[in-house]
PDB file of C-alpha atoms in Angstrom:
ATOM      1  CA  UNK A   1      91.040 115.396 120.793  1.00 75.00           C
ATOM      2  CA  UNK A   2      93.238 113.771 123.157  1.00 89.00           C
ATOM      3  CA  UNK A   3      97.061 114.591 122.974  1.00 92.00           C
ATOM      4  CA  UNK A   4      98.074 110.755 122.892  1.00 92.00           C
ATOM      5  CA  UNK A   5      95.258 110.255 120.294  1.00 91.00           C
ATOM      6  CA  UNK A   6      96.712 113.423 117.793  1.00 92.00           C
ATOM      7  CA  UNK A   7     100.505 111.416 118.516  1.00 95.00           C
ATOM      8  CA  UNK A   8      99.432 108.112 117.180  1.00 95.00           C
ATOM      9  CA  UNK A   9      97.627 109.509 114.701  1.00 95.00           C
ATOM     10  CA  UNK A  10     100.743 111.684 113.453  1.00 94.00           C
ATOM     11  CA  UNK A  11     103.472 109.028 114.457  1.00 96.00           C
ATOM     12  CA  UNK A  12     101.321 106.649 111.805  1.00 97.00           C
ATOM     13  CA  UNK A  13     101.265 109.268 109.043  1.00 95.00           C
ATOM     14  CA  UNK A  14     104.546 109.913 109.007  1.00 95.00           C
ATOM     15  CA  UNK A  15     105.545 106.718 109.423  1.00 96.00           C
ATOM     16  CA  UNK A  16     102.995 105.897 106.100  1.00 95.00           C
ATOM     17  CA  UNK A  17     104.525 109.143 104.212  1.00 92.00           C
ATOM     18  CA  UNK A  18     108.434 108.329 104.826  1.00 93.00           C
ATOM     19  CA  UNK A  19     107.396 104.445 103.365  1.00 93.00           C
ATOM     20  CA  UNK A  20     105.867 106.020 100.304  1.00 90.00           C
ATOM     21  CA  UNK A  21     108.847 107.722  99.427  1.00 88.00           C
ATOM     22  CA  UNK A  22     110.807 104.609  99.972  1.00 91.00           C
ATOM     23  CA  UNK A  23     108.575 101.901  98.663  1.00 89.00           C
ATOM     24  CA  UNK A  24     105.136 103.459  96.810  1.00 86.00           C
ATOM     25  CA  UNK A  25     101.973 103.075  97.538  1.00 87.00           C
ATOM     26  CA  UNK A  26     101.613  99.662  96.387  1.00 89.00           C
ATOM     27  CA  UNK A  27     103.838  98.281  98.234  1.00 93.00           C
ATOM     28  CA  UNK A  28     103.372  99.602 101.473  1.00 94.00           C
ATOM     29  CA  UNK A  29     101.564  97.403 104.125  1.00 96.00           C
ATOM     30  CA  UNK A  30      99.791  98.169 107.140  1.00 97.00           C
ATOM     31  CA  UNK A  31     102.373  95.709 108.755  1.00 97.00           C
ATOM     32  CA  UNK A  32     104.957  97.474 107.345  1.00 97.00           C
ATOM     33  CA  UNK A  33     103.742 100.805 109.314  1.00 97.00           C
ATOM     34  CA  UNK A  34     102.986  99.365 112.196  1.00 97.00           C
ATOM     35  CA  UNK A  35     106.370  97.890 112.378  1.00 97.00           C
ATOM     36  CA  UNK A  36     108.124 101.174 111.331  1.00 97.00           C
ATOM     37  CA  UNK A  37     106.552 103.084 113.825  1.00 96.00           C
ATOM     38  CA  UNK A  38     106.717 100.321 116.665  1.00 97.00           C
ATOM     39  CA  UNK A  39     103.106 100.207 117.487  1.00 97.00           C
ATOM     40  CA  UNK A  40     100.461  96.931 117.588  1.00 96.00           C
ATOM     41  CA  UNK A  41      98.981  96.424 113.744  1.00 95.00           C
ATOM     42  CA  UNK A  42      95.506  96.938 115.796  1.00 96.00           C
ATOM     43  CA  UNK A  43      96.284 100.661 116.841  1.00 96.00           C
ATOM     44  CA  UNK A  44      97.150 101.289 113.408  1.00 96.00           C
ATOM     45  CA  UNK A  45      93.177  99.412 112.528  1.00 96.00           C
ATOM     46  CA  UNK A  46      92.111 102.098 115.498  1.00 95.00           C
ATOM     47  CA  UNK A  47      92.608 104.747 113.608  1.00 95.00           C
ATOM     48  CA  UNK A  48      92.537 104.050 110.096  1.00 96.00           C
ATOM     49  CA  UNK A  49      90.491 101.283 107.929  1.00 96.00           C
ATOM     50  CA  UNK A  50      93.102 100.629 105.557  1.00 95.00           C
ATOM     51  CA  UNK A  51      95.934 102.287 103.844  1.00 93.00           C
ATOM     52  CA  UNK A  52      93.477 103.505 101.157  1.00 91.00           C
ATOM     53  CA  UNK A  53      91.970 105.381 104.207  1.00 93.00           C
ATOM     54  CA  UNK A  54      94.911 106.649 105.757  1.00 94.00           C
ATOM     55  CA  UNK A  55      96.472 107.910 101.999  1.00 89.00           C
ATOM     56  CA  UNK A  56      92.826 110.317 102.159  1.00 88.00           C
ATOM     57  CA  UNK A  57      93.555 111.270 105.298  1.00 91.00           C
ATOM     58  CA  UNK A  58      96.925 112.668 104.605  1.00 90.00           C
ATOM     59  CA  UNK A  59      96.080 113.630 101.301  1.00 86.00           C
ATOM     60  CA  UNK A  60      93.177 115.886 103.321  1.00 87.00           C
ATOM     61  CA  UNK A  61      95.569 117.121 106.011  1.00 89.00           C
ATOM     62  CA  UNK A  62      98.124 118.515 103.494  1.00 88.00           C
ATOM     63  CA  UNK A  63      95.545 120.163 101.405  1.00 84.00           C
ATOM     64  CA  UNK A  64      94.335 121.757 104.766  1.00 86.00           C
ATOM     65  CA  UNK A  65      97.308 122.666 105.639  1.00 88.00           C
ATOM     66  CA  UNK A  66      98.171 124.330 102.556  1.00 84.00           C
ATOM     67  CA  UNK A  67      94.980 126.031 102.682  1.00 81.00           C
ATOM     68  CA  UNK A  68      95.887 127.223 106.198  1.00 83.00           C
ATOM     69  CA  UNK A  69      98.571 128.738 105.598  1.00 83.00           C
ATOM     70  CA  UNK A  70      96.834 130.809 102.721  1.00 75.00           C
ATOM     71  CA  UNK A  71      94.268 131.712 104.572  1.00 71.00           C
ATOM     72  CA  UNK A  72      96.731 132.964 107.274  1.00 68.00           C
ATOM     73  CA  UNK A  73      98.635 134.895 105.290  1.00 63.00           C
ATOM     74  CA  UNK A  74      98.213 138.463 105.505  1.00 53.00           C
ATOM     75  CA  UNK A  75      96.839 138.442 101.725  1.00 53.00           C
ATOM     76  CA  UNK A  76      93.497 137.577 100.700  1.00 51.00           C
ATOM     77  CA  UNK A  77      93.787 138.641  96.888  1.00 60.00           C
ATOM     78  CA  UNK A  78      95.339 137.091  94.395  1.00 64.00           C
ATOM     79  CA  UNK A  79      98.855 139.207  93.860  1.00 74.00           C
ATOM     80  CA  UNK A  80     102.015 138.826  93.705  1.00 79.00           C
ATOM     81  CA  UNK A  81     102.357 138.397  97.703  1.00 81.00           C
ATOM     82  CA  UNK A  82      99.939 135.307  97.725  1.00 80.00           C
ATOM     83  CA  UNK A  83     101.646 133.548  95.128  1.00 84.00           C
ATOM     84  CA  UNK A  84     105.585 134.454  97.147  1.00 87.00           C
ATOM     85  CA  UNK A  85     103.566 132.946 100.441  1.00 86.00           C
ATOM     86  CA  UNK A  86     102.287 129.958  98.540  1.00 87.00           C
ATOM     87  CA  UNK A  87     105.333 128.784  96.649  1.00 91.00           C
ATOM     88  CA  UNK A  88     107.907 129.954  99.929  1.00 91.00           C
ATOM     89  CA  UNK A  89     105.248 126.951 102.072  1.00 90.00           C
ATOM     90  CA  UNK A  90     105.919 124.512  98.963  1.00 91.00           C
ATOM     91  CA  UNK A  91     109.453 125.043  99.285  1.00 93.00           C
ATOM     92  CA  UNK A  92     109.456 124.305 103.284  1.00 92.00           C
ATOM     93  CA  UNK A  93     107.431 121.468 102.514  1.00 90.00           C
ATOM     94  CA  UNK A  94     108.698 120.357  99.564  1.00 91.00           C
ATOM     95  CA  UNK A  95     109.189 116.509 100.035  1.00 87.00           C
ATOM     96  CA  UNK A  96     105.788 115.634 101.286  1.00 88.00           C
ATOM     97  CA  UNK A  97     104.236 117.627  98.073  1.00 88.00           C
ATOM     98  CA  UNK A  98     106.424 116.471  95.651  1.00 87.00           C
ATOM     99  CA  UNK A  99     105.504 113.063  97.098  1.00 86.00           C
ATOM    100  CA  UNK A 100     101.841 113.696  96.710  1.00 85.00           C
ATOM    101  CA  UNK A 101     102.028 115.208  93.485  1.00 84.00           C
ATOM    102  CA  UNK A 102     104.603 113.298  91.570  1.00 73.00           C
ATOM    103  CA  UNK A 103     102.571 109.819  92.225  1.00 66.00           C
ATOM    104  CA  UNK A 104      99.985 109.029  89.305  1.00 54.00           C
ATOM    105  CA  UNK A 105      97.977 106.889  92.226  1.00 54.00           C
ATOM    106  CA  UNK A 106      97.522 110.177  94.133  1.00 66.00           C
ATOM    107  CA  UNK A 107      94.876 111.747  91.788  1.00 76.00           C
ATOM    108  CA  UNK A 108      92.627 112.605  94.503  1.00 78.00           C
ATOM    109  CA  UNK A 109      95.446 114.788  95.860  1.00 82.00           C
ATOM    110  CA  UNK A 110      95.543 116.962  92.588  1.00 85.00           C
ATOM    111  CA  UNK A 111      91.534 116.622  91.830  1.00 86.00           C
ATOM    112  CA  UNK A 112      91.190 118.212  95.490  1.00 83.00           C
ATOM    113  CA  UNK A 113      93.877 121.120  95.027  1.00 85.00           C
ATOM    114  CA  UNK A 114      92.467 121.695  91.755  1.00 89.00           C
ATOM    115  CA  UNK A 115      88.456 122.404  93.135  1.00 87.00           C
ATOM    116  CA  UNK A 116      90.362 124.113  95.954  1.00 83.00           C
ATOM    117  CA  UNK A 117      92.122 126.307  93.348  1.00 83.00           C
ATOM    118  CA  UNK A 118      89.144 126.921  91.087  1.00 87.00           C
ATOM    119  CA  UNK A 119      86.616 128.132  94.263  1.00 83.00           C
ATOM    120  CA  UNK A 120      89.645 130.614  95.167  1.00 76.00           C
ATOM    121  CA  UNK A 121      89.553 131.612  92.085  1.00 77.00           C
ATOM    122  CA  UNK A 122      85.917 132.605  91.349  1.00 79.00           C
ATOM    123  CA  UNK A 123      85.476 133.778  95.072  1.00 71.00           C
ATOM    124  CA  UNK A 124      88.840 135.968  95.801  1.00 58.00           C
ATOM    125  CA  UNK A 125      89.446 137.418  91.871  1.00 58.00           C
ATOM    126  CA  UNK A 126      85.419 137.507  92.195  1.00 60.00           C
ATOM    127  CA  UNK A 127      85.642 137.358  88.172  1.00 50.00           C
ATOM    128  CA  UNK A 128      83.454 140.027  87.133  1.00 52.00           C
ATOM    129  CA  UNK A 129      84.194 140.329  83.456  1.00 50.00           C
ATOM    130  CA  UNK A 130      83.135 143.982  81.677  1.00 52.00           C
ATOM    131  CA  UNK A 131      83.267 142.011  78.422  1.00 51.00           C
ATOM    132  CA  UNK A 132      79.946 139.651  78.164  1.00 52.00           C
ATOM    133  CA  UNK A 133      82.431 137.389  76.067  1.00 54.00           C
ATOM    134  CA  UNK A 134      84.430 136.203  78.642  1.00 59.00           C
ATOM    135  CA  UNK A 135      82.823 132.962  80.334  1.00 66.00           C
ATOM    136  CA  UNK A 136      83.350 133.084  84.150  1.00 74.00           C
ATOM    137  CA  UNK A 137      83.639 128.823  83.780  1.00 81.00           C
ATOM    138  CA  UNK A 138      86.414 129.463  81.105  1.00 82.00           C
ATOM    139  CA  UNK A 139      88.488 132.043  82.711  1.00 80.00           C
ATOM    140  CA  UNK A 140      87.788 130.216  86.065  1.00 84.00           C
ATOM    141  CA  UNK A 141      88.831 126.661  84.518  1.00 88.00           C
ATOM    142  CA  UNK A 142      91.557 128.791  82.642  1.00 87.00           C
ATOM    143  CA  UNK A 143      93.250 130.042  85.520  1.00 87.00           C
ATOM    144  CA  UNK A 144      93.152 127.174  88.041  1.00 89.00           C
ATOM    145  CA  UNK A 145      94.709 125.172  85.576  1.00 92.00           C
ATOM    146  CA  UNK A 146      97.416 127.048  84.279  1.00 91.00           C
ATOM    147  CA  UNK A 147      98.526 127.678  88.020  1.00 90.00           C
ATOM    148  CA  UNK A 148      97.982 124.081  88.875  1.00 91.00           C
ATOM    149  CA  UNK A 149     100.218 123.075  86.122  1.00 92.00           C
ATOM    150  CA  UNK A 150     102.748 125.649  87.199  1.00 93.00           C
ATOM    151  CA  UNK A 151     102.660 124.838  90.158  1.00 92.00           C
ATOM    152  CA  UNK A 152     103.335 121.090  89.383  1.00 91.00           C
ATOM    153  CA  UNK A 153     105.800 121.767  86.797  1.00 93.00           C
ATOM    154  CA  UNK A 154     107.424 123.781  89.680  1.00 94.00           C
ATOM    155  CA  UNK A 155     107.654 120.645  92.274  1.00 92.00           C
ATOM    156  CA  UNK A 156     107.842 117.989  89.823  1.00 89.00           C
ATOM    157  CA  UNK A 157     111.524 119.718  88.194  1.00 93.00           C
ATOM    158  CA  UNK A 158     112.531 120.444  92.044  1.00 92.00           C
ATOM    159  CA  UNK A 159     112.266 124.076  91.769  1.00 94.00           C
ATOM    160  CA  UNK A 160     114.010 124.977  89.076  1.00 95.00           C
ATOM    161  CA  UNK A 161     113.659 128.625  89.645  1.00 95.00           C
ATOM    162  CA  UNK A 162     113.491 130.490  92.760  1.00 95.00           C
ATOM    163  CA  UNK A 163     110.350 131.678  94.234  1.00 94.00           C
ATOM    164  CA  UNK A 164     110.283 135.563  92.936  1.00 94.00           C
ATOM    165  CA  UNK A 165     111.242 134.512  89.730  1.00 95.00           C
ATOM    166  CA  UNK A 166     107.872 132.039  89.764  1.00 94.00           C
ATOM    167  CA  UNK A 167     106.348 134.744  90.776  1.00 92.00           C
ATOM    168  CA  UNK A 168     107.013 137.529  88.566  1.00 92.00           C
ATOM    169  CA  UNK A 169     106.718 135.166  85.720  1.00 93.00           C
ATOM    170  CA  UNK A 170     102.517 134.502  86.818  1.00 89.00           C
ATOM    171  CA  UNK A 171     101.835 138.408  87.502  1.00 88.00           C
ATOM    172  CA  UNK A 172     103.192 138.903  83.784  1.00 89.00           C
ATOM    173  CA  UNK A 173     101.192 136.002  82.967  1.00 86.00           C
ATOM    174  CA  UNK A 174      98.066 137.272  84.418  1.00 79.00           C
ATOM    175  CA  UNK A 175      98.514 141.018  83.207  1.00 75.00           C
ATOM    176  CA  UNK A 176      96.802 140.857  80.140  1.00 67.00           C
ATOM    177  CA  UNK A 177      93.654 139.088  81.921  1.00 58.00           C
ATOM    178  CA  UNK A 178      93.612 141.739  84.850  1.00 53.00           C
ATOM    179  CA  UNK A 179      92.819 144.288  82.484  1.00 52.00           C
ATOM    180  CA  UNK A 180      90.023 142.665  81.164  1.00 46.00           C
ATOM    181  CA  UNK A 181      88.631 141.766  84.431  1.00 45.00           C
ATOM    182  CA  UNK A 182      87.746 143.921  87.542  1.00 42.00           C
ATOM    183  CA  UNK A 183      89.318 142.203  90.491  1.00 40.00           C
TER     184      UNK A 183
END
């Protein structure tokens, strides 16, 4: 893709994300972005259908992004390490997910994390249960949402404990369930 292309395309989402914060979703026209980020309405149209399409778009960059930086990190199991490398890349990019999170109109963000979370789950842990009564769906659905929720609770409250104290908390909280299940 053209450099000036990726520019206008990133000068308009942040321009769209800083008048969220200020103003919500609502409220936020495609005037108003073209105006904050002194460009013509039209190139703003170039790029982007509407505002509903450009709130996708960043909602899909972020969750790619997070994803990136998961799958760069030099874990690919769930343990203690993954969950330090996930919640240290919330912290650096705190505003923009508390943003996406914190807003009842962004559902789409947390429906998307949460399939994200779920398919990690089921394909990293691999859930293999040696107990026939454990449902794969239920321990999957289980676990994604309890670290969803954690993890929202955790952005939502601003961090109100420090990353390895997040994170020893979930290892103690999955200890019981890694002895039930080979991983």
């Amino acid at each position: 893709m053209d450099r000036r292309i990726q520019k206008t395309r990133q000068l308009i989402m942040n321009t769209f994300i800083n008048l969220l914060a200020e103003k919500g979703f609502e409220k936020v026209t495609i005037n108003d972005i073209a105006e904050r980020a002194n460009i013509n309405r039209g190139t703003v149209y170039l790029h982007y259908v509407d505002k509903f399409d450009l709130l996708d778009k960043c909602i899909e960059t972020y969750v790619e992004l997070l994803l990136n930086h998961c799958a760069n990190s030099a874990d690919t199991i769930l343990n203690a390490s993954a969950f330090q490398s996930v919640f240290e890349y919330l912290e650096k990019n705190f505003t923009i997910y508390k943003l996406l999170l914190s807003n009842e109109g962004f559902g789409f963000f947390r429906s998307r994390l949460y399939t994200i979370i779920a398919q990690t789950v089921t394909e990293v842990v691999g859930i293999k249960s040696e107990n026939s009564a454990f449902s794969n769906d239920v321990t999957t659905h289980f676990l994604t949402s309890g670290f969803l929720g954690v993890l929202e609770w955790w952005i939502n409250n601003s961090m109100p404990c420090n990353i390895q104290e997040i994170t020893e908390q979930l290892m103690f909280l999955l200890e019981p369930y890694t002895k039930h299940v080979r991983v």
